[in-house]
XYZ file of C-alpha atoms in Angstrom:
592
model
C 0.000 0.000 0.000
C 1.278 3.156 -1.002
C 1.706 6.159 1.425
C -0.965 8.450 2.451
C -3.354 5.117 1.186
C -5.773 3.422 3.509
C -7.430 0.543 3.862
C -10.662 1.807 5.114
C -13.474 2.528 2.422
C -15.040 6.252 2.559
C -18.288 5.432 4.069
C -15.808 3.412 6.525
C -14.009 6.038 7.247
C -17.310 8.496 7.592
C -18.349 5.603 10.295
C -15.456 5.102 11.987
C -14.871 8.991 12.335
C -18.785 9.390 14.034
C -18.109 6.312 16.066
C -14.756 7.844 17.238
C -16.527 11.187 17.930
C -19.092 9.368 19.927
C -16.695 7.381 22.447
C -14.722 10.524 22.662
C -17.838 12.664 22.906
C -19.242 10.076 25.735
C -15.888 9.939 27.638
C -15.946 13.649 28.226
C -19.442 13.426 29.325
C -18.592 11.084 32.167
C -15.106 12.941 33.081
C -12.674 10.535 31.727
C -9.591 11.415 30.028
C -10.274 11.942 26.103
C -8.327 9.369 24.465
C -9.008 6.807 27.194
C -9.541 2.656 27.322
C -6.347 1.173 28.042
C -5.778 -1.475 30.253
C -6.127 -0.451 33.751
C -8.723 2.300 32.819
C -12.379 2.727 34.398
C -14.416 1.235 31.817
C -17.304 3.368 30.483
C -20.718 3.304 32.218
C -23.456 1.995 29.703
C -23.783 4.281 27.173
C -27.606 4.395 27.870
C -26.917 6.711 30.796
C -26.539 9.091 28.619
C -31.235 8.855 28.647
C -31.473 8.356 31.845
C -29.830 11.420 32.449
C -31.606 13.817 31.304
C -34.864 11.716 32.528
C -33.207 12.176 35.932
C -32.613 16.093 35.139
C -36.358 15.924 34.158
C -37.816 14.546 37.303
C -35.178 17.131 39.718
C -37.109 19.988 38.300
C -40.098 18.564 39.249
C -41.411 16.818 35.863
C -43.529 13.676 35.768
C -42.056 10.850 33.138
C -44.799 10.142 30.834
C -45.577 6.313 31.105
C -43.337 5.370 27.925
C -39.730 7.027 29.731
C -40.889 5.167 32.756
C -41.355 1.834 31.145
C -37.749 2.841 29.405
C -35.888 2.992 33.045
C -37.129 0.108 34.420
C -34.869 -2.092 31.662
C -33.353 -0.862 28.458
C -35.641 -2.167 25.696
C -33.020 -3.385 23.642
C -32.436 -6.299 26.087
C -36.021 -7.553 26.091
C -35.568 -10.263 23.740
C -36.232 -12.842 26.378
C -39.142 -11.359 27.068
C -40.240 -11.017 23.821
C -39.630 -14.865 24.084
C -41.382 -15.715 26.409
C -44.435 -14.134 25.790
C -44.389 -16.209 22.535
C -44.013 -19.631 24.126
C -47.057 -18.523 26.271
C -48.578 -17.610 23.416
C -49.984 -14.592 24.857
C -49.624 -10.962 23.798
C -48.378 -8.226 25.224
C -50.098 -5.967 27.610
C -49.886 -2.211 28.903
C -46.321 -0.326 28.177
C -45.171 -3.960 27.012
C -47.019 -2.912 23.748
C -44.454 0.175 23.213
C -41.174 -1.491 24.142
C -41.303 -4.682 21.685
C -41.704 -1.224 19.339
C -38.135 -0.829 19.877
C -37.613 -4.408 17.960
C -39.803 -3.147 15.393
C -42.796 -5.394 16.448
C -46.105 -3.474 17.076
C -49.151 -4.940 18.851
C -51.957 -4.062 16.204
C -55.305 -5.084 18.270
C -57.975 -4.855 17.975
C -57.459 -3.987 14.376
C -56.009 -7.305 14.108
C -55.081 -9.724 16.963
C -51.607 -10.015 15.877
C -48.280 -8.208 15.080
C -46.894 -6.342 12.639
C -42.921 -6.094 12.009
C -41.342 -3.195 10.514
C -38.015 -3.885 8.797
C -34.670 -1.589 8.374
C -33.648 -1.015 4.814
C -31.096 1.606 4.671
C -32.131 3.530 1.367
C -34.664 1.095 0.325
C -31.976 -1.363 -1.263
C -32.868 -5.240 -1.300
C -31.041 -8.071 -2.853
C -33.260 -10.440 -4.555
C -32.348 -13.225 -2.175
C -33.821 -11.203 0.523
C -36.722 -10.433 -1.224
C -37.198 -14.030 -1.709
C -36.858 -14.565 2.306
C -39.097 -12.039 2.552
C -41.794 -13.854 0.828
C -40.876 -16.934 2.411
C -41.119 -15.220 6.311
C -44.883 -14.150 4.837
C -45.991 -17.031 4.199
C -44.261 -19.436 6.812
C -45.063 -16.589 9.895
C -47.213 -13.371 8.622
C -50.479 -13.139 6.731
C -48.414 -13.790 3.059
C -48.116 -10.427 1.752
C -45.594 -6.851 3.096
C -46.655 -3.447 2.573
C -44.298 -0.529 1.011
C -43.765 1.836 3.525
C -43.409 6.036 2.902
C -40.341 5.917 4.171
C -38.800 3.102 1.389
C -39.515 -0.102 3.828
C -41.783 -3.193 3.928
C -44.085 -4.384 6.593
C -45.164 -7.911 7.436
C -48.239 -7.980 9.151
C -51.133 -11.030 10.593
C -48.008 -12.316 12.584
C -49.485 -15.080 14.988
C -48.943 -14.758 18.969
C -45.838 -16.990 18.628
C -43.938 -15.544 16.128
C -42.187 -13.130 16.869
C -38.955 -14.430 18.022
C -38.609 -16.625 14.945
C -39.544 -13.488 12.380
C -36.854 -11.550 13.909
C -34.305 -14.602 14.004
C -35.160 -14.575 10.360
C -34.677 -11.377 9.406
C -31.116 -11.607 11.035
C -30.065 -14.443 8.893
C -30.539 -12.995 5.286
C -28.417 -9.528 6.596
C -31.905 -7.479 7.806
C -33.303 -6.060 11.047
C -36.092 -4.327 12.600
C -34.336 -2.774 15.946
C -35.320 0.640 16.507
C -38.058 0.938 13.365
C -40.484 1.751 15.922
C -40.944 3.894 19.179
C -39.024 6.443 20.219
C -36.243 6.089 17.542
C -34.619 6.778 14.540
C -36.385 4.981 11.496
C -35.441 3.623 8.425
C -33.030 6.313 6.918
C -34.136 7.043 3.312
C -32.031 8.062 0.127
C -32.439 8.614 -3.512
C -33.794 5.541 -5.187
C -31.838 6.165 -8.443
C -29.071 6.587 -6.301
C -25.721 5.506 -8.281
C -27.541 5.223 -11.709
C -29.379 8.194 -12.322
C -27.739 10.502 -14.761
C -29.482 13.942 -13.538
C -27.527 12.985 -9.417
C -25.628 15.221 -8.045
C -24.401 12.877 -5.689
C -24.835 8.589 -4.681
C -26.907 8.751 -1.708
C -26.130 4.804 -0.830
C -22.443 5.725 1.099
C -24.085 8.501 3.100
C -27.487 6.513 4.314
C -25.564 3.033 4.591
C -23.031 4.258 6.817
C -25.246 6.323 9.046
C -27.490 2.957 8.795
C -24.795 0.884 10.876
C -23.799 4.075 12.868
C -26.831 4.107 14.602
C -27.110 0.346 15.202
C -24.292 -0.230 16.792
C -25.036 3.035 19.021
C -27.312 1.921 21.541
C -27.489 5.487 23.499
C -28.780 6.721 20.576
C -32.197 3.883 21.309
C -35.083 5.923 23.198
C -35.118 9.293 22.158
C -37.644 11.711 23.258
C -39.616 10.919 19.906
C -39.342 9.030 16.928
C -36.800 10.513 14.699
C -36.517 10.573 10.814
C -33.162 11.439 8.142
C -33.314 11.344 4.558
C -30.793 11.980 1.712
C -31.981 13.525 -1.712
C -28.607 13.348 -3.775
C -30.449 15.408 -6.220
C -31.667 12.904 -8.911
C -34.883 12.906 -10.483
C -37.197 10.715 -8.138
C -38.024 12.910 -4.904
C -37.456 11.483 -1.118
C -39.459 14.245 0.053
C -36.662 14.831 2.553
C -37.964 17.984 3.845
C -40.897 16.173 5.987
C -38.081 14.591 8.078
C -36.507 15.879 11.082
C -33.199 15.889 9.366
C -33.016 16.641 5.378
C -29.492 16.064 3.614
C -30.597 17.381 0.377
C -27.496 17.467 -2.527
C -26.645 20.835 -3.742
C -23.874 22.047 -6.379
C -22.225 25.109 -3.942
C -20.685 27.954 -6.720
C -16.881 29.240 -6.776
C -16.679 32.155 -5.451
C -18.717 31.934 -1.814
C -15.773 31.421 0.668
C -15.979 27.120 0.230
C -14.342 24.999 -1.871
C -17.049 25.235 -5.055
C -18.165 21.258 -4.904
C -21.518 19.265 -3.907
C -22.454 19.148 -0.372
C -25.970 18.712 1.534
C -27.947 21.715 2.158
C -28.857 20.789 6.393
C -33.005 21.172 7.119
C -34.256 21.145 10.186
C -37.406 19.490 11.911
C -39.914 18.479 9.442
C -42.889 17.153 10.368
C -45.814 17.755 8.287
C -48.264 15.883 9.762
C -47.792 19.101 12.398
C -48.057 21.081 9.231
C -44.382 21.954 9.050
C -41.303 21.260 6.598
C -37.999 20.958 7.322
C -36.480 24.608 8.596
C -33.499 25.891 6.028
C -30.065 26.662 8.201
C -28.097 28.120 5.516
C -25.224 25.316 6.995
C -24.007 22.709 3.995
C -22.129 19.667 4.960
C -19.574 17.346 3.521
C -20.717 13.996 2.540
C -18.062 12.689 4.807
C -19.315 14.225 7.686
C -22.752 13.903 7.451
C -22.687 10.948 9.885
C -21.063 12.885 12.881
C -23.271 16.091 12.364
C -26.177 13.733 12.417
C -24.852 12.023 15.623
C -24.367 15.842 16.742
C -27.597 16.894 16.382
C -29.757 13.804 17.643
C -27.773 14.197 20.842
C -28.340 17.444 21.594
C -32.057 16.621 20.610
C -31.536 14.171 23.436
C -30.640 16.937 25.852
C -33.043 19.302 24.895
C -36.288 16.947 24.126
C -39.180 16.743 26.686
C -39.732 13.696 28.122
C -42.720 14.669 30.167
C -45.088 15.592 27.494
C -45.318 13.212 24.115
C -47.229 15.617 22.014
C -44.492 17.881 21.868
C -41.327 15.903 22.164
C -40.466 16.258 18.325
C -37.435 17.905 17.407
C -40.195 20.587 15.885
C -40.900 21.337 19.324
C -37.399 21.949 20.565
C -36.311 24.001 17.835
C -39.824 26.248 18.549
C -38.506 26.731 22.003
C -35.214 27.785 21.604
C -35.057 28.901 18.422
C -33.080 27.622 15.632
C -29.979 30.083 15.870
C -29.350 28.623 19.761
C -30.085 24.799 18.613
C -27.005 25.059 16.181
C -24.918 26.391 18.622
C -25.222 23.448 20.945
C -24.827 21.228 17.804
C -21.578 23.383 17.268
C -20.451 22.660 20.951
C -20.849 18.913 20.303
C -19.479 18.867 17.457
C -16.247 20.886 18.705
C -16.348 22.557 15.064
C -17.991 25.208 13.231
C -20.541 24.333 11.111
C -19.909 25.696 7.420
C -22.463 28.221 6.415
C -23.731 29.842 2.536
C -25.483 32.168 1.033
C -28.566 30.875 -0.734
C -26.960 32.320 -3.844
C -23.841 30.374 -3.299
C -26.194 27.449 -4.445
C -26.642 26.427 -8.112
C -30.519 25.599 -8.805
C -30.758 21.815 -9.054
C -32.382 20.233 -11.773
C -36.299 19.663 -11.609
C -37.538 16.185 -10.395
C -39.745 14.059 -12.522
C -43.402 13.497 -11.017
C -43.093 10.023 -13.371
C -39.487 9.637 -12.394
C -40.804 6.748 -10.663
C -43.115 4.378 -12.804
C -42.371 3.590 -15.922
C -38.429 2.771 -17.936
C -36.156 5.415 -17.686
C -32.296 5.447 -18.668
C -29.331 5.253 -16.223
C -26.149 7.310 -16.053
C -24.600 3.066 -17.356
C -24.962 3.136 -20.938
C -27.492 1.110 -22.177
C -28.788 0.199 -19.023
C -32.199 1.089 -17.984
C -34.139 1.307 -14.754
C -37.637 0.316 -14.762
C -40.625 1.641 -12.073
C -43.577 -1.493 -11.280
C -46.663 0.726 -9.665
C -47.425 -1.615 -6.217
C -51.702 -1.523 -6.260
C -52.015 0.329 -2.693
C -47.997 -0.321 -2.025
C -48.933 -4.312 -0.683
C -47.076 -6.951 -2.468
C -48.106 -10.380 -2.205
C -45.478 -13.358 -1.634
C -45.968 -14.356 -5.035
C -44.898 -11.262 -6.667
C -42.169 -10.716 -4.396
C -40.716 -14.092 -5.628
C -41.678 -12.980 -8.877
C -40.368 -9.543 -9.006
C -37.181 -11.179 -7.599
C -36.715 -13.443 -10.149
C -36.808 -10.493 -13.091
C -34.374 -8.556 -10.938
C -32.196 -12.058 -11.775
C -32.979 -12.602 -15.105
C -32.542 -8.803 -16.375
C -31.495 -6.590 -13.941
C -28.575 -6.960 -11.440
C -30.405 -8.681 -8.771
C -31.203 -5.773 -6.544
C -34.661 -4.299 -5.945
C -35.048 -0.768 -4.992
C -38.066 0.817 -2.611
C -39.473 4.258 -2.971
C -41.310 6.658 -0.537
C -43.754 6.305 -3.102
C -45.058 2.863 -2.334
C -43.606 1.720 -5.257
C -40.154 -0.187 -6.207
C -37.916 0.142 -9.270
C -35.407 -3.027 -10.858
C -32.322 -1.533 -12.069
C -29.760 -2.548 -14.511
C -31.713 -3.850 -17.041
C -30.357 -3.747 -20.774
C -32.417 -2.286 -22.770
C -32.628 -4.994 -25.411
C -33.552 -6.964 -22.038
C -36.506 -4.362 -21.506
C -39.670 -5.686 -23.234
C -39.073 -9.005 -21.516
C -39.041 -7.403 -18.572
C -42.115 -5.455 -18.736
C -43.858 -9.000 -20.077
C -42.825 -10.783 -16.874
C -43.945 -7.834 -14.797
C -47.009 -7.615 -16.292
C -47.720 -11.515 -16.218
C -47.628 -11.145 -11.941
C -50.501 -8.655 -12.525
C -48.481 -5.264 -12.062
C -47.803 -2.642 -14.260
C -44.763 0.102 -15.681
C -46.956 2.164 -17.237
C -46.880 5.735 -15.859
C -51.116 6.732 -14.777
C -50.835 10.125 -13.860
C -53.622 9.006 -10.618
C -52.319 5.189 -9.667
C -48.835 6.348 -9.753
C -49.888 9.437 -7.468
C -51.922 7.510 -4.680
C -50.282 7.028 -1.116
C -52.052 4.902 1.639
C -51.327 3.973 4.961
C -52.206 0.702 6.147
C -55.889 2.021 7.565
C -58.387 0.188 10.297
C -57.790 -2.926 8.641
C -54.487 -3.158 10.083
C -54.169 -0.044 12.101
C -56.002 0.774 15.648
C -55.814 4.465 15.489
C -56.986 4.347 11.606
C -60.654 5.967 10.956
C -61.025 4.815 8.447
C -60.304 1.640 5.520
C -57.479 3.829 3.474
C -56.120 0.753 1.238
C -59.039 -0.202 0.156
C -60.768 3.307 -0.168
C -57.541 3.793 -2.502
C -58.469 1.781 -4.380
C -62.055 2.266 -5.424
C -61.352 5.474 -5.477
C -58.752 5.605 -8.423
C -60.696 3.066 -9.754
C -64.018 4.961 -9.839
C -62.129 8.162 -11.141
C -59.955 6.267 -14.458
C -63.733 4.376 -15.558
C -64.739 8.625 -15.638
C -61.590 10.597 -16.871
C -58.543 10.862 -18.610
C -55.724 13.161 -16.475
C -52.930 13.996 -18.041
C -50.173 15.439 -16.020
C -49.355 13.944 -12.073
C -51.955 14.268 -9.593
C -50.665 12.801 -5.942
C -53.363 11.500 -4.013
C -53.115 10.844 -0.769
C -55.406 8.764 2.010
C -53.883 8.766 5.560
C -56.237 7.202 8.529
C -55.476 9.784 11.609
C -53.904 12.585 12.759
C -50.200 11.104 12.739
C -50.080 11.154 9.439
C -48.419 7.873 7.823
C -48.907 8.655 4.096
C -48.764 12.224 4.876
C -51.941 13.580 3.281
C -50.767 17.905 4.051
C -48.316 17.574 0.607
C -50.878 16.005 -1.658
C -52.760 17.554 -4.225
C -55.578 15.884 -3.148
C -55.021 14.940 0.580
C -57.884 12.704 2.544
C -57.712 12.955 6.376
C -60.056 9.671 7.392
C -62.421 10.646 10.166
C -65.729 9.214 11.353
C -69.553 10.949 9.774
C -72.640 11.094 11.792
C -75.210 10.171 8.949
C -78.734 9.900 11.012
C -78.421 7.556 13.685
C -75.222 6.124 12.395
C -71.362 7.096 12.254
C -69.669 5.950 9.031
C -66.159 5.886 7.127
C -65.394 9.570 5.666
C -62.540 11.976 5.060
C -61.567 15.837 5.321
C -60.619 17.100 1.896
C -57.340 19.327 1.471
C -56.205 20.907 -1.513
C -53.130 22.058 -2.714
C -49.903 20.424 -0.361
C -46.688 19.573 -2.126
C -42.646 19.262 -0.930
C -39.271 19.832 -2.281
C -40.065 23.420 -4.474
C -43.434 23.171 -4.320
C -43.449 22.729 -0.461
C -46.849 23.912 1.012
C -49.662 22.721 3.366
C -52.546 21.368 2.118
C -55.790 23.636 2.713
C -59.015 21.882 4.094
C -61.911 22.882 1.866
C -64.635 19.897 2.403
C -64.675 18.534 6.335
C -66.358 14.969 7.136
C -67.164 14.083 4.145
C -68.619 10.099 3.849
C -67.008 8.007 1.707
C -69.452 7.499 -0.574
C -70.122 11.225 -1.145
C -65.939 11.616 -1.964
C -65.788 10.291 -5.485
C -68.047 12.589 -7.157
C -66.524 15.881 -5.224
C -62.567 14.915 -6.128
C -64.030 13.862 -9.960
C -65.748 17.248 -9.826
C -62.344 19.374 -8.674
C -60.424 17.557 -11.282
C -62.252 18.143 -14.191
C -62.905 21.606 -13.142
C -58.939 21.617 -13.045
C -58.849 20.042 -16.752
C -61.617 22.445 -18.100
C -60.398 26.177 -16.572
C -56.430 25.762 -16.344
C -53.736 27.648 -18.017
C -51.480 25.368 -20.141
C -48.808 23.348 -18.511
C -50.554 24.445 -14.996
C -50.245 21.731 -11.975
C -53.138 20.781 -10.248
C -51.620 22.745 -6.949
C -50.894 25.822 -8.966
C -54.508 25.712 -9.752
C -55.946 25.110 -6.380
C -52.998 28.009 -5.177
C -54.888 30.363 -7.220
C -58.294 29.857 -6.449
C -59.887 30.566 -2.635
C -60.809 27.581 -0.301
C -64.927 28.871 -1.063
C -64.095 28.432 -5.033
C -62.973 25.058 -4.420
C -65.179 24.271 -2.044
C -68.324 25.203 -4.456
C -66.545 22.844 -6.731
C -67.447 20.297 -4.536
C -71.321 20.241 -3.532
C -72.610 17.963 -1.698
C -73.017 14.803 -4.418
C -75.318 12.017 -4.429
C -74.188 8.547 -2.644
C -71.631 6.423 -4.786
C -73.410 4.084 -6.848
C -72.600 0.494 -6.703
């Protein structure tokens, strides 16, 4: 090896530099000598001290622990397994706070929506090899209900798992190179990156170093387990299928920085602060860019001073949205600052270059990579749930013409990439033989549903299936031409995050005489990334079967009175919420 040359990769580097930080970072904390862990040195206490603390500093000023950070004291639930265990072999379910720590193994409790669990998986930028698809598949059938769901955040979930399953699912998952630690509860979730990351030629950057490395970071970082809230990251390296990275708590979104602005001119990630949009709010800008390689240890940075500064004595505001609110976002990088023992590197917003515009299709459909003669191609996922059979199926094209890799999206949908394009029309035969399709709809490849009160107790209302005959009922009546995102999310958390749809449905329960049934509140006009706004309410409670007619009715208006090339949010943007809502009267029952 030559001089100067290491051994060390540089997303290993980027990890081993964070993890480095952290020891170093922790040592300090507990008054040992920086540098420390010789022989004959005080070993470290457990790193999970670093919670309890500031639950202790909670409780000395005279707080009350919510019920969760008092079930978190009592034993860290990362070393619950046995537990988990033995609940199994009794074959009984959990009961009471038990319900919110097997979260932190990704298993959640689902009754009564179903007397069973459901298991979240880790997938670090959405990237699956076709062997673990297959696995996958074979877990569904052999422990779950035979089918996962795509996830908004580029995950699956398994769900109808049986009383005793648990421990085996998660043994499972182990084996083909997956886990579900810390994809539920107070944690940080499945962190998300460009799906055409590596092979798109518009990228500014490959998101797959920067999410994989802060992936294993954070596993092997158990302090970082229990967190006021649950926590999300995403990378957008700038390519032309969105991440909607702005609705997480921490945005990395690739920009080209200009000569000429007091930085080396180069790409670097644009740093956005605590989004949360189902609290109507987007990721704050902080004029600070960071280096790819150091986008682990600013992360690790700011989730610990999160840690310091989060409430743990009142859930509904224990989002980093809520700390930044209190003490303002100048203050909040200064601690990050102090952690970090650096400076954090700050621009003008006309030191960046605009990016490129993302493609509303960039998703569905076959689109060329940056490889020549390679193509990528987008299947649209009815309602994001994918049976075992076309996971083994779509597994087995990834083989046969692609490289063997799958790829999620935050749409709900997945892409195969690498296939040759003389390779491509037997590709889009074998994916339309398993009953999917490529083809670009400007309203399937738009729709967004969480899982709803088929699988979800706080769901109002059936969102999958709703979905469905909604799209469905729409296509038999008109033809749209440009993107229309539709969204369907069953309560107030907001899984498929219904505020940055066009059309946005916020399930809720109707009184109609005597009885309550299955409706929505209508919003207008959301949208991320550029087009980042809140979607405005214009219809509330609104049953089911009225819905139909009033969207069909807004959309054709849309159609019929637009100016050319204009989006459906640049329409509703210029019209007021009584215009729209006239749009929309109240419409005979859905016919059969």
């Amino acid at each position: 090896m030559a001089d100067g040359e290491t051994p060390f990769s540089v997303e290993q580097q980027e990890y081993l530099k964070g993890f480095l930080h952290g020891v170093e970072t922790r040592r300090a904390a507990l008054g040992l000598p920086l540098g420390a862990g010789s022989a004959g040195q005080k070993p470290s206490a457990d790193p999970s001290d670093l919670q309890r603390a500031v639950q202790d500093a909670a409780i000395a000023a005279g707080g009350k622990l919510v019920p969760e950070e008092a079930a978190k004291r009592t034993k860290h639930p990362l070393d619950r397994f046995d537990e988990i265990s033995t609940l199994a072999m009794a074959n009984r379910f959990p009961k009471g706070t038990d319900v919110f720590l097997g979260k932190f193994f990704g298993l959640f409790y689902v009754a009564p929506a179903q007397n069973a669990f459901m298991c979240r998986l880790r997938i670090p930028g959405g990237i699956l090899r076709s062997e673990q698809l297959r696995s996958i598949a074979a877990i569904a059938d052999d422990l779950a209900g035979g089918y996962a769901d795509i996830t908004t955040r580029a995950n699956l979930q398994l769900r109808e798992i049986k009383v005793d399953g648990p421990p085996e699912v998660l043994l499972r998952l182990t084996e083909i190179g997956l886990t579900s630690v810390g994809s539920g509860a107070d944690n940080i979730r499945n962190i998300t990156g460009s799906p055409t990351a590596g092979i798109d030629p518009q990228e500014l950057i490959d998101t797959r170093p920067q999410a994989r490395a802060l992936h294993h970071f954070i596993l092997h970082h158990r302090e970082l387990y229990g967190l006021p809230r649950k926590f999300n990251i995403a990378f957008d390296g700038g390519g032309r299928v969105a991440v909607l990275e702005d609705t997480n708590d921490i945005a990395f979104t690739a920009v080209t920085v200009a000569d000429g602005f007091g930085v080396p001119p180069s790409v670097y990630y644009r740093l956005g602060l605590g989004g949360i949009t189902g609290h109507r709010d987007f990721a704050r800008e902080t004029g600070v860019i960071v280096a790819p390689d150091a986008t682990t240890r600013t992360a690790n940075a700011i989730l610990r001073v999160f840690i310091a500064e989060g409430t743990r004595t009142d859930r509904t505001k224990a989002r980093l949205k809520y700390v930044l609110d209190r003490i303002g976002l100048p203050t909040f990088l200064r601690k990050v600052e102090a952690e970090l023992g650096e400076t954090l590197t700050r621009v003008d917003r006309d030191a960046i270059v605009p990016a490129a515009p993302q493609d509303r299709f960039g998703h569905i459909g076959v689109h060329a990579q940056k490889q020549p003669g390679r193509c990528y191609i987008g299947v649209a996922c009815p309602i994001g749930r994918l049976t075992s059979q076309r996971m083994r199926g779509l597994a087995a094209i990834a083989d046969r013409h692609g490289s063997g890799t799958i790829r999620l999206t935050v749409w709900q949908n997945l892409l195969i990439p690498d296939v040759a394009e003389a390779d491509v029309p037997a590709a889009r035969a074998a994916i339309e033989a398993l009953g999917l399709s490529w083809r670009a709809s400007p309203l399937r490849s738009g729709v967004i549903a969480c899982t709803g009160n088929a699988g979800c107790k706080f769901s109002a209302g059936d969102t999958k299936r709703h979905a469905a005959e909604l799209v469905g009922y729409l296509e038999a009546r008109l033809a749209v031409d440009a993107p229309v995102n539709i969204h369907l999310t069953g309560c107030h958390h907001s899984c498929a995050q219904h505020y940055i749809a066009d059309i946005g449905l916020l399930a809720v329960k109707v009184e109609q005489g005597e009885d309550m049934v299955e409706g929505y509140d209508l919003h207008v006009g959301g949208g991320a990334g550029p087009q980042a706004a809140i979607g405005r309410l214009i219809r509330a409670g609104v049953a089911f079967a009225d819905l139909p007619p009033m969207v069909l009715a807004l959309l054709i208006a849309w159609q019929q009175t637009r100016q050319p090339d204009e989006s459906f949010q640049a329409w509703t943007a210029s019209r007021g919420d009584d215009v729209l809502a006239a749009i929309t009267p109240d419409a005979p029952a859905l016919a059969a």
